[in-house]
XYZ file of C-alpha atoms in Angstrom:
666
model
C 4.307 36.847 16.949
C 7.770 37.274 15.580
C 10.833 36.798 17.780
C 12.559 40.336 18.599
C 10.042 42.152 16.230
C 9.772 45.658 17.180
C 6.638 48.002 16.666
C 6.998 49.823 13.259
C 6.592 53.412 12.894
C 2.846 54.413 13.287
C 0.870 54.964 10.311
C 0.387 58.215 8.748
C -3.169 59.837 9.391
C -5.259 58.839 6.480
C -7.581 60.368 4.216
C -11.079 58.600 4.367
C -14.410 59.108 2.691
C -17.054 61.013 4.436
C -19.170 58.955 6.960
C -22.968 58.785 5.754
C -25.745 58.974 7.829
C -25.625 55.814 9.926
C -29.058 54.282 11.202
C -29.971 51.089 12.985
C -32.910 48.931 12.218
C -35.333 49.010 15.274
C -36.582 45.553 14.528
C -32.707 43.995 15.017
C -32.124 43.294 18.992
C -28.218 44.684 18.561
C -29.808 47.501 17.801
C -31.583 48.151 21.317
C -28.471 47.177 23.169
C -26.312 49.702 20.731
C -26.034 52.073 23.719
C -24.718 49.814 26.232
C -22.273 47.847 23.665
C -20.492 51.499 22.292
C -20.001 52.271 26.170
C -18.193 48.961 26.598
C -16.044 49.292 23.490
C -14.673 52.858 24.659
C -14.079 51.208 28.103
C -12.584 48.225 27.254
C -10.032 47.032 24.675
C -11.901 43.275 24.088
C -15.543 42.406 24.546
C -17.436 39.396 23.664
C -20.737 39.671 21.936
C -22.856 36.402 22.186
C -25.892 36.592 19.914
C -28.013 34.114 18.291
C -28.526 34.088 14.691
C -30.633 36.479 13.576
C -29.533 39.330 16.006
C -28.268 41.462 13.467
C -24.558 41.630 15.291
C -22.334 40.904 12.126
C -24.120 44.218 10.193
C -24.842 46.292 13.056
C -21.705 46.345 15.324
C -19.363 47.690 12.403
C -21.935 50.892 12.174
C -21.876 51.097 16.181
C -17.937 51.481 15.515
C -18.246 53.545 12.893
C -20.483 55.961 14.884
C -18.275 55.924 17.579
C -15.445 57.755 15.277
C -13.451 54.124 14.987
C -12.100 53.826 11.432
C -10.479 56.991 11.622
C -6.607 56.121 11.867
C -7.028 52.696 10.573
C -9.974 50.441 8.969
C -12.386 48.583 10.894
C -11.385 45.086 10.068
C -14.567 42.551 10.140
C -13.607 39.175 9.577
C -15.509 36.445 8.400
C -15.030 32.408 7.772
C -16.156 32.319 4.521
C -15.810 34.066 1.070
C -19.112 34.499 0.116
C -20.060 35.720 3.775
C -17.313 38.272 3.592
C -18.583 39.674 -0.126
C -22.495 39.688 0.787
C -22.399 41.499 4.061
C -19.801 44.264 2.845
C -22.757 44.605 0.150
C -25.551 44.562 2.972
C -23.897 46.905 5.333
C -22.698 49.165 2.147
C -26.221 49.569 1.038
C -27.571 49.891 4.498
C -25.479 53.263 4.395
C -26.545 53.998 0.954
C -23.136 53.762 -0.310
C -21.400 51.934 -3.323
C -19.680 48.771 -2.389
C -15.755 49.649 -1.879
C -16.596 53.115 -1.191
C -16.963 53.330 2.719
C -17.494 49.271 3.028
C -15.019 47.197 0.824
C -14.416 43.862 1.096
C -11.073 41.610 0.313
C -11.436 37.926 -0.339
C -8.844 35.666 -2.375
C -8.146 37.000 -5.723
C -10.430 39.943 -5.219
C -10.203 43.133 -3.158
C -12.813 45.896 -3.483
C -11.676 48.173 -0.777
C -11.153 51.682 -1.971
C -8.098 53.842 -0.515
C -10.776 56.189 1.701
C -12.865 53.153 2.968
C -13.593 52.851 6.790
C -14.986 49.288 7.042
C -13.329 46.118 5.461
C -14.735 42.786 5.210
C -12.394 40.139 4.707
C -12.097 36.054 5.538
C -9.832 35.138 8.467
C -6.932 33.670 6.466
C -6.827 37.341 4.557
C -5.958 38.897 8.044
C -3.651 36.169 9.358
C -1.883 36.605 5.664
C -1.781 40.561 6.616
C 0.209 39.497 9.358
C 3.365 39.055 7.453
C 3.615 42.536 5.859
C 2.247 44.078 9.159
C 3.007 42.337 11.835
C 1.329 44.769 14.551
C -1.746 44.824 12.218
C -1.571 49.061 12.299
C -3.573 49.257 9.225
C -6.500 48.361 11.765
C -7.802 50.536 14.610
C -10.506 47.818 15.058
C -10.982 44.176 14.472
C -14.391 42.385 14.759
C -13.354 38.587 14.603
C -16.829 37.205 13.697
C -18.626 33.692 14.181
C -15.700 32.699 16.686
C -17.535 29.577 17.571
C -16.796 28.012 14.352
C -13.228 27.347 15.735
C -11.364 26.847 12.595
C -7.427 26.739 12.521
C -7.667 30.356 10.815
C -9.820 31.898 13.674
C -7.972 29.982 16.780
C -4.653 31.422 14.969
C -6.279 35.103 15.085
C -7.307 34.752 18.561
C -4.069 33.693 19.767
C -2.175 36.148 17.667
C -4.256 39.335 19.166
C -3.749 37.787 22.516
C -0.042 37.937 21.907
C -0.368 41.433 20.371
C -2.646 42.697 23.552
C -1.368 40.801 26.369
C 2.150 40.175 25.673
C 5.337 40.921 27.642
C 3.952 44.710 26.582
C 0.883 45.756 24.834
C 1.871 46.821 21.685
C -1.557 48.169 20.416
C -2.915 49.839 23.206
C -5.032 51.739 20.664
C -6.439 48.427 18.758
C -10.063 47.546 19.892
C -10.963 44.064 19.394
C -14.769 42.510 19.275
C -15.045 38.762 19.050
C -18.584 37.576 18.375
C -19.950 34.406 18.735
C -23.571 32.725 18.634
C -23.437 30.376 21.411
C -22.575 30.202 24.920
C -19.264 29.080 24.158
C -18.496 32.978 24.369
C -17.369 32.449 27.975
C -14.533 30.477 26.860
C -13.531 33.251 24.793
C -14.150 35.723 27.658
C -11.677 33.903 29.835
C -9.180 33.679 26.857
C -8.631 37.520 26.827
C -8.746 37.698 30.577
C -6.671 41.012 31.758
C -5.610 42.660 35.062
C -9.618 43.103 35.452
C -10.922 39.780 34.979
C -12.196 37.928 31.903
C -13.469 40.387 28.729
C -17.098 41.328 29.220
C -19.522 39.605 27.326
C -23.061 41.037 26.237
C -25.724 38.929 25.386
C -28.181 39.496 22.520
C -31.272 37.874 21.663
C -31.991 36.849 18.320
C -35.003 34.902 17.235
C -38.121 37.080 17.163
C -40.540 34.665 16.795
C -41.077 30.922 18.350
C -39.884 28.110 16.186
C -41.256 24.546 16.921
C -39.086 21.615 16.299
C -40.296 18.592 14.374
C -38.515 15.292 14.440
C -38.574 13.326 11.503
C -35.544 10.582 11.490
C -34.770 8.366 8.623
C -36.678 4.921 9.435
C -34.477 2.771 7.919
C -31.124 3.993 9.008
C -29.764 5.885 12.088
C -26.427 6.315 11.460
C -24.814 8.923 8.820
C -22.202 6.837 7.280
C -25.014 4.275 6.402
C -27.559 6.784 4.882
C -28.764 6.095 1.336
C -28.818 9.271 -0.861
C -32.302 8.347 -2.313
C -33.611 7.957 1.250
C -32.296 11.147 2.243
C -33.692 12.940 -0.720
C -37.280 10.925 -0.215
C -37.230 12.430 3.447
C -36.118 15.952 2.356
C -39.169 15.866 -0.445
C -41.442 14.526 2.486
C -40.552 17.435 4.980
C -40.817 20.022 2.053
C -44.197 18.819 1.260
C -45.420 18.900 4.992
C -43.942 22.530 4.967
C -46.190 23.541 1.961
C -49.008 22.379 3.977
C -48.204 24.630 6.818
C -48.275 28.095 5.459
C -46.399 30.421 2.885
C -42.869 31.181 3.183
C -39.133 30.069 1.846
C -37.803 26.942 2.974
C -33.884 26.647 3.901
C -32.361 22.888 3.727
C -29.029 22.012 5.098
C -26.874 19.701 3.316
C -23.417 18.579 3.679
C -22.095 19.341 0.458
C -22.094 20.023 -2.864
C -23.049 17.089 -4.368
C -26.361 16.536 -2.219
C -27.437 19.843 -3.154
C -27.669 19.129 -6.557
C -29.236 15.634 -6.334
C -31.502 17.294 -3.834
C -32.336 19.894 -6.774
C -33.095 17.507 -8.971
C -35.227 15.763 -6.622
C -37.328 18.391 -5.077
C -37.619 19.610 -9.016
C -39.720 16.421 -9.772
C -41.614 16.662 -6.674
C -42.846 20.784 -6.673
C -44.986 22.702 -8.986
C -42.872 24.710 -11.856
C -43.652 27.968 -9.673
C -41.447 27.070 -6.661
C -38.091 28.235 -6.843
C -34.850 26.231 -6.011
C -31.762 28.128 -5.546
C -28.388 26.436 -4.259
C -25.839 28.175 -1.781
C -22.476 27.030 -1.381
C -19.230 28.685 -1.223
C -17.783 27.973 -4.837
C -21.364 29.571 -6.634
C -20.210 32.477 -8.583
C -21.179 35.857 -7.118
C -24.152 36.502 -9.523
C -25.816 33.207 -8.618
C -25.479 33.816 -4.891
C -26.905 37.385 -5.368
C -29.984 35.526 -6.254
C -30.360 33.911 -2.763
C -30.442 37.522 -1.354
C -33.022 39.035 -3.742
C -36.551 37.509 -2.645
C -38.958 37.504 -6.006
C -42.129 37.422 -3.350
C -43.899 35.801 -6.208
C -43.339 32.088 -5.581
C -41.999 29.960 -2.627
C -38.216 29.261 -2.359
C -36.345 26.367 -1.755
C -33.142 27.215 -0.890
C -30.457 24.487 -0.578
C -27.330 25.306 1.356
C -24.494 24.015 2.824
C -23.327 25.340 6.055
C -22.260 28.085 4.744
C -25.860 29.234 5.925
C -25.676 27.891 9.347
C -23.834 31.143 11.039
C -21.822 33.091 8.512
C -25.049 34.392 6.116
C -28.624 34.988 6.887
C -30.858 34.414 4.037
C -33.652 36.557 4.025
C -37.540 35.772 3.837
C -36.682 32.251 5.526
C -39.505 30.716 7.705
C -38.937 26.941 7.541
C -36.041 25.162 7.776
C -35.188 21.413 7.305
C -31.914 20.234 8.691
C -30.317 16.756 7.655
C -27.793 16.892 10.594
C -25.071 16.169 8.518
C -21.798 18.467 7.387
C -18.338 17.505 6.071
C -15.898 17.400 8.764
C -12.013 17.027 8.347
C -10.717 14.538 11.134
C -7.037 13.139 11.191
C -6.218 9.691 12.193
C -2.689 9.433 14.069
C -2.810 5.897 13.670
C -3.243 5.930 10.103
C -1.594 9.281 9.537
C -4.131 9.977 6.963
C -6.816 13.132 7.015
C -10.104 12.599 5.545
C -13.185 14.524 5.012
C -16.352 12.885 6.107
C -19.953 13.276 6.817
C -20.671 13.127 10.109
C -23.223 14.138 12.514
C -23.782 17.986 13.540
C -23.142 18.762 16.871
C -26.218 20.525 19.351
C -24.825 23.741 19.069
C -24.886 23.619 15.274
C -28.210 22.303 15.267
C -29.569 25.272 17.226
C -27.874 27.451 15.006
C -29.794 25.921 12.003
C -33.003 26.066 13.820
C -32.540 29.934 14.522
C -32.381 30.531 10.864
C -36.444 30.491 10.833
C -38.437 32.400 13.458
C -37.120 35.860 11.737
C -40.402 36.907 9.798
C -43.161 34.691 11.466
C -43.629 31.711 13.792
C -41.071 28.859 12.512
C -41.104 25.388 11.819
C -37.889 23.240 11.979
C -37.858 19.602 10.754
C -34.950 17.546 11.894
C -34.337 14.672 9.708
C -32.999 12.634 12.673
C -34.436 11.794 15.990
C -34.740 13.544 19.264
C -32.678 10.935 21.083
C -29.793 11.167 18.395
C -30.114 15.194 19.139
C -29.387 14.476 22.916
C -26.635 12.061 22.404
C -24.589 14.461 20.192
C -21.770 16.736 21.036
C -22.302 19.711 22.708
C -20.103 22.248 20.486
C -18.044 21.145 17.288
C -14.562 20.252 17.720
C -12.168 22.768 17.222
C -10.291 22.198 14.068
C -7.099 22.529 15.866
C -7.784 19.303 17.860
C -8.932 17.206 14.923
C -6.671 18.353 12.343
C -3.154 16.977 11.425
C -0.683 19.549 12.950
C 1.842 18.975 10.023
C -0.477 21.624 8.240
C -0.530 23.901 11.144
C 2.783 23.980 11.963
C 3.761 24.418 8.199
C 1.500 27.403 8.006
C 2.568 29.116 11.616
C 6.264 28.663 10.154
C 5.196 30.490 6.717
C 3.632 33.333 8.635
C 6.314 33.608 11.083
C 4.226 32.892 14.062
C 5.441 31.347 17.282
C 6.228 27.960 17.943
C 3.205 25.727 18.155
C 3.889 24.596 21.618
C 4.153 28.117 23.035
C 1.361 29.772 20.842
C -1.527 30.777 22.980
C -4.429 28.598 21.393
C -7.751 28.955 22.906
C -7.334 25.115 23.581
C -4.309 23.922 22.668
C -3.073 20.387 21.215
C -1.374 17.516 22.740
C 2.251 17.278 22.722
C 1.905 14.197 21.178
C 0.207 15.735 18.155
C 2.910 18.353 17.786
C 5.436 15.986 17.855
C 3.761 13.767 15.015
C 3.334 16.945 13.209
C 7.023 17.463 13.335
C 7.681 13.948 12.434
C 5.485 14.152 9.183
C 6.929 17.304 7.947
C 10.272 15.969 8.155
C 9.461 12.906 6.204
C 8.103 15.082 3.708
C 11.274 17.068 3.452
C 9.197 20.226 4.616
C 11.688 20.935 7.642
C 15.485 20.486 7.937
C 17.063 19.188 11.473
C 16.629 22.631 13.470
C 12.878 22.116 12.362
C 13.064 25.060 9.783
C 11.264 25.105 6.378
C 13.017 23.751 3.248
C 12.412 24.952 0.009
C 9.629 22.158 -0.357
C 8.117 23.547 2.975
C 7.873 26.530 1.422
C 6.240 25.310 -1.772
C 3.751 23.264 0.531
C 2.819 25.889 2.842
C 1.382 27.908 -0.233
C -0.921 24.793 -1.062
C -4.395 24.646 0.868
C -3.975 21.144 1.093
C -2.904 17.941 3.544
C 0.765 17.993 3.278
C 1.015 14.445 2.464
C -1.352 15.125 -0.671
C 0.266 18.124 -1.221
C 3.736 16.291 -1.374
C 2.566 14.212 -3.986
C 1.102 16.684 -6.204
C 4.437 18.670 -6.097
C 6.301 15.318 -7.134
C 3.755 14.756 -9.616
C 4.398 18.128 -11.327
C 7.795 16.866 -11.564
C 7.229 13.463 -12.810
C 4.862 14.718 -15.308
C 1.949 12.910 -13.947
C -0.430 15.022 -12.186
C -3.500 14.008 -14.044
C -3.041 10.322 -12.489
C -1.983 11.345 -9.187
C -4.885 13.685 -8.687
C -7.142 10.657 -9.378
C -5.184 8.693 -6.612
C -4.652 11.582 -4.070
C -8.806 12.313 -4.263
C -9.126 8.564 -3.787
C -7.169 8.258 -1.174
C -9.054 11.247 0.623
C -12.159 9.611 0.877
C -13.412 5.877 1.777
C -12.733 3.145 -0.818
C -15.586 3.042 -3.200
C -15.539 -0.532 -3.895
C -18.396 -2.310 -1.600
C -17.758 -6.119 -0.434
C -21.181 -6.679 1.487
C -21.215 -10.128 3.743
C -24.028 -11.408 1.616
C -22.152 -10.989 -1.671
C -18.630 -11.416 -1.287
C -18.136 -13.603 -3.782
C -19.947 -11.575 -6.451
C -18.211 -8.689 -5.478
C -14.530 -10.062 -5.541
C -15.512 -11.391 -8.959
C -16.890 -7.735 -10.152
C -13.669 -6.114 -8.739
C -11.371 -8.525 -10.295
C -11.739 -6.478 -13.521
C -9.716 -3.570 -11.657
C -7.077 -5.655 -10.328
C -3.697 -4.740 -11.091
C -0.636 -7.503 -10.300
C 1.847 -4.594 -9.187
C -0.375 -1.989 -8.059
C -3.487 -1.353 -5.894
C -2.882 2.077 -6.808
C -3.111 1.289 -10.614
C -6.404 -0.543 -9.598
C -8.042 2.991 -8.146
C -7.097 4.568 -11.895
C -9.148 1.506 -13.620
C -12.099 2.112 -11.182
C -12.086 5.916 -12.122
C -12.084 5.302 -15.864
C -15.146 3.013 -15.081
C -16.756 5.855 -13.183
C -15.849 8.494 -15.913
C -17.381 6.274 -18.965
C -20.865 5.669 -16.904
C -20.926 9.559 -15.609
C -20.479 10.498 -18.795
C -23.236 8.328 -20.430
C -25.706 8.347 -17.567
C -29.318 8.992 -18.392
C -30.423 9.722 -14.878
C -28.980 9.541 -11.061
C -30.903 6.584 -10.394
C -29.426 4.452 -13.228
C -26.259 5.613 -12.522
C -26.644 4.466 -9.180
C -27.848 1.188 -10.267
C -24.927 0.942 -12.781
C -22.357 1.738 -10.040
C -23.962 -0.901 -7.646
C -23.834 -3.633 -10.123
C -20.118 -3.041 -10.065
C -20.333 -3.094 -6.285
C -19.329 0.519 -6.191
C -20.938 2.835 -3.588
C -22.486 5.591 -5.243
C -22.166 7.938 -2.563
C -18.682 7.257 -2.048
C -18.286 7.573 -5.732
C -19.696 11.104 -5.440
C -17.336 11.992 -2.485
C -14.421 10.733 -4.687
C -15.494 13.234 -7.804
C -16.388 16.127 -5.423
C -12.606 15.857 -3.943
C -11.176 15.413 -7.368
C -13.048 18.446 -8.652
C -11.590 20.754 -5.476
C -7.849 19.559 -6.018
C -8.476 20.070 -9.955
C -9.437 23.545 -9.232
C -6.610 23.706 -6.781
C -4.141 22.998 -9.173
C -5.827 24.832 -12.065
C -5.584 28.145 -9.690
C -1.812 27.536 -9.541
C -1.367 27.061 -12.795
C -0.171 23.648 -12.897
C -0.183 21.569 -16.112
C -1.716 18.237 -16.662
C 0.189 15.748 -18.393
C -1.509 14.842 -21.801
C -0.089 11.738 -22.453
C -0.360 8.726 -20.071
C 2.473 8.536 -17.356
C 4.242 5.293 -16.728
C 4.218 3.370 -13.805
C 7.497 4.589 -12.258
C 6.474 8.517 -12.779
C 3.251 7.561 -10.816
C 4.802 5.643 -7.991
C 7.727 7.904 -7.245
C 5.504 10.915 -7.162
C 3.020 8.777 -4.628
C 6.233 7.705 -2.714
C 7.128 11.423 -1.924
C 3.798 12.000 0.542
C 4.130 7.973 1.786
C 7.548 7.283 2.719
C 6.391 6.717 6.262
C 4.659 3.369 4.998
C 7.080 1.657 2.940
C 7.935 -1.776 4.189
C 10.464 -4.750 3.083
C 9.663 -8.338 2.874
C 11.129 -10.327 5.851
C 13.127 -13.068 4.585
C 12.561 -16.575 6.612
C 9.459 -15.048 8.265
C 7.533 -17.926 10.214
C 3.858 -18.570 8.943
C 1.172 -16.651 11.062
C 3.811 -14.011 11.293
C 4.343 -10.537 9.944
C 6.042 -10.975 6.396
C 7.036 -7.143 6.135
C 8.756 -4.851 8.423
C 8.359 -0.975 7.648
C 9.437 2.342 9.142
C 9.598 3.054 12.721
C 10.001 -0.996 12.904
C 6.516 -1.588 12.442
C 5.803 -5.210 11.246
C 2.508 -5.744 9.028
C 0.655 -7.948 6.870
C -0.882 -6.951 3.510
C -4.874 -6.407 3.751
C -6.637 -9.363 2.565
C -8.529 -7.529 0.035
C -5.602 -6.382 -2.194
C -4.926 -7.646 -5.398
C -1.124 -8.104 -4.346
C -1.668 -10.326 -1.568
C -0.006 -13.437 -2.958
C 2.173 -11.262 -5.504
C 3.622 -8.058 -3.605
C 7.647 -7.533 -4.469
C 10.284 -7.665 -1.737
C 9.860 -3.517 -1.270
C 6.158 -1.731 -1.246
C 4.767 1.389 -0.305
C 1.322 1.771 1.123
C -1.736 4.211 1.262
C -2.292 3.608 5.164
C -1.516 0.934 7.739
C -4.657 -0.153 9.651
C -4.854 -1.855 12.810
C -7.805 -4.126 13.449
C -7.079 -7.530 14.602
C -3.760 -6.964 12.839
C -1.571 -4.244 11.539
C -2.648 -4.276 7.956
C -1.036 -2.279 4.941
C -3.808 -1.335 2.945
C -3.769 -0.107 -0.976
C -0.028 -1.156 -1.579
C 2.156 -1.212 -4.673
C 5.782 -2.998 -5.501
C 8.123 -0.419 -5.394
C 12.112 -0.376 -6.835
C 14.297 0.218 -3.708
C 16.229 2.682 -5.858
C 13.051 4.847 -5.704
C 13.628 5.320 -1.924
C 17.118 6.577 -2.141
C 15.942 9.409 -5.164
C 12.606 10.426 -2.989
C 14.030 10.069 0.514
C 17.702 11.048 0.406
C 17.029 13.748 2.868
C 16.426 10.782 5.441
C 19.249 8.653 4.339
C 22.484 8.400 6.418
C 25.300 7.219 4.573
C 29.385 5.959 5.363
């Protein structure tokens, strides 16, 4: 909450569209509890509704509020973690009220606002509501807020939960008229109830059952691998095909397949089309699909079996109609930050038990269901109970940047549901100072304001801002994407010499970053001329490149390029120089520079870096024996020694240009 901000004038009464006849589908469990929930909303300022997937809480809670007369003095705001959920749920509720989207039930997502002035219910992403606090710090546009899928614990959700707590339970209750409903699909709801404890104790919890029919769990683990990071894509695709064949024999009904990302969805689509009859309908579902493609998933044809291939967007946020069977790969893409290496990576990881239960709960809605898990029961038992909240696995540099841009309280004082450590907060400020995003008083600089607008890791964002200035955006996008995933080059123990020979064609005497551009050029050539996925995989492996990691690299590059295009950034048409590229990279990697120690004894670290760290060059670097006196590294990794990986020789004069804000002169 902004310091010393006073409540603004009350919002004038607004004209809203006539409320249509409201009905509640009796087959939804939440409908049976609507009387009890309505009385709780009237009696308490905050309530928690805990319900399994399929209970109907997402679509019926705003209607219960509307029937109570909420949405009169302000909107009933209803948040979702993802854009695809916000728009599709708005259309679903509008259809149940027999109204046009936007008329009574609207939605607002990035670049799209379909909410007419007289609307009563507004679906939106968590980020949209958070952004609205800048112009409306007391959220007076709303008389009711429904924070849906709170168990996902994204940064935006945790921000909102803390912000609303300040609004309601601060020194004075600034919005005594505001009703807040928090929904969670797991028993973690007790944590939210405690977070909103008041004079009468924790906020009340209402538990609503979800599943209507029993679900049989079948474990079909991959036989040749057990670890997610060692999964061979072809083996995973074969396992999905086998599971789909097994379910096809179990009876009629649609199948929902959970996969970690878009790339895996495209591969599974191709694999399943080869194995299943022409009549089977295979439909992808992920956040970046167009609205028209998304709509196909929510309109069952009824004539043929559908196989819906989805990311975890279908785990809790969306209900795909007609699903009787689920195939769960047990994997998801998770962002994690390493304090040691100061790098944020998007990795494929095993999901938590609560997420696995959510996925299983997507069947058993229309008839007895079957969920096939492509991992063992022992594997499931060893998994974490809940997914780690994002605030505890992300770099706090981005969190601090966002909080400052939104005018929120200091991160150390902000009432997070599970606060981050002091060490993490200090690390975040240190990195922002290094990136010239905050000044000596920890206030945002012009660079910091520009970084805050980018939905990227601050280090990557800083490189891209510098790449715009240096006219080398094309090259730096490729390198930034490569630094966000594991190195695509493989060096198997049984073929180290062959791998070194194959990788020598990419070597550059001055920069491992330039080597990455050479690898990318080869990948693009192979992708452009590929005849099949299998053939492409074989060609990549012949160069000792991991097909899975290459695909991750391509995916992340596409995401960064899409962000750059959204901001209207121009790509350079001609090749950038060595200096242009490395000056841009240096802007995001100032903490990873090193100077050769003159007279270093054999066996001692030959380089000294920032914060007095002494390190060796990684043995696999092309610059192992050729590095200059000054170098920059993508990361510092501690194994048996502290190593600098992916390095380049730089000119000391570049440091004076890029790091001027960190230098003291006399």
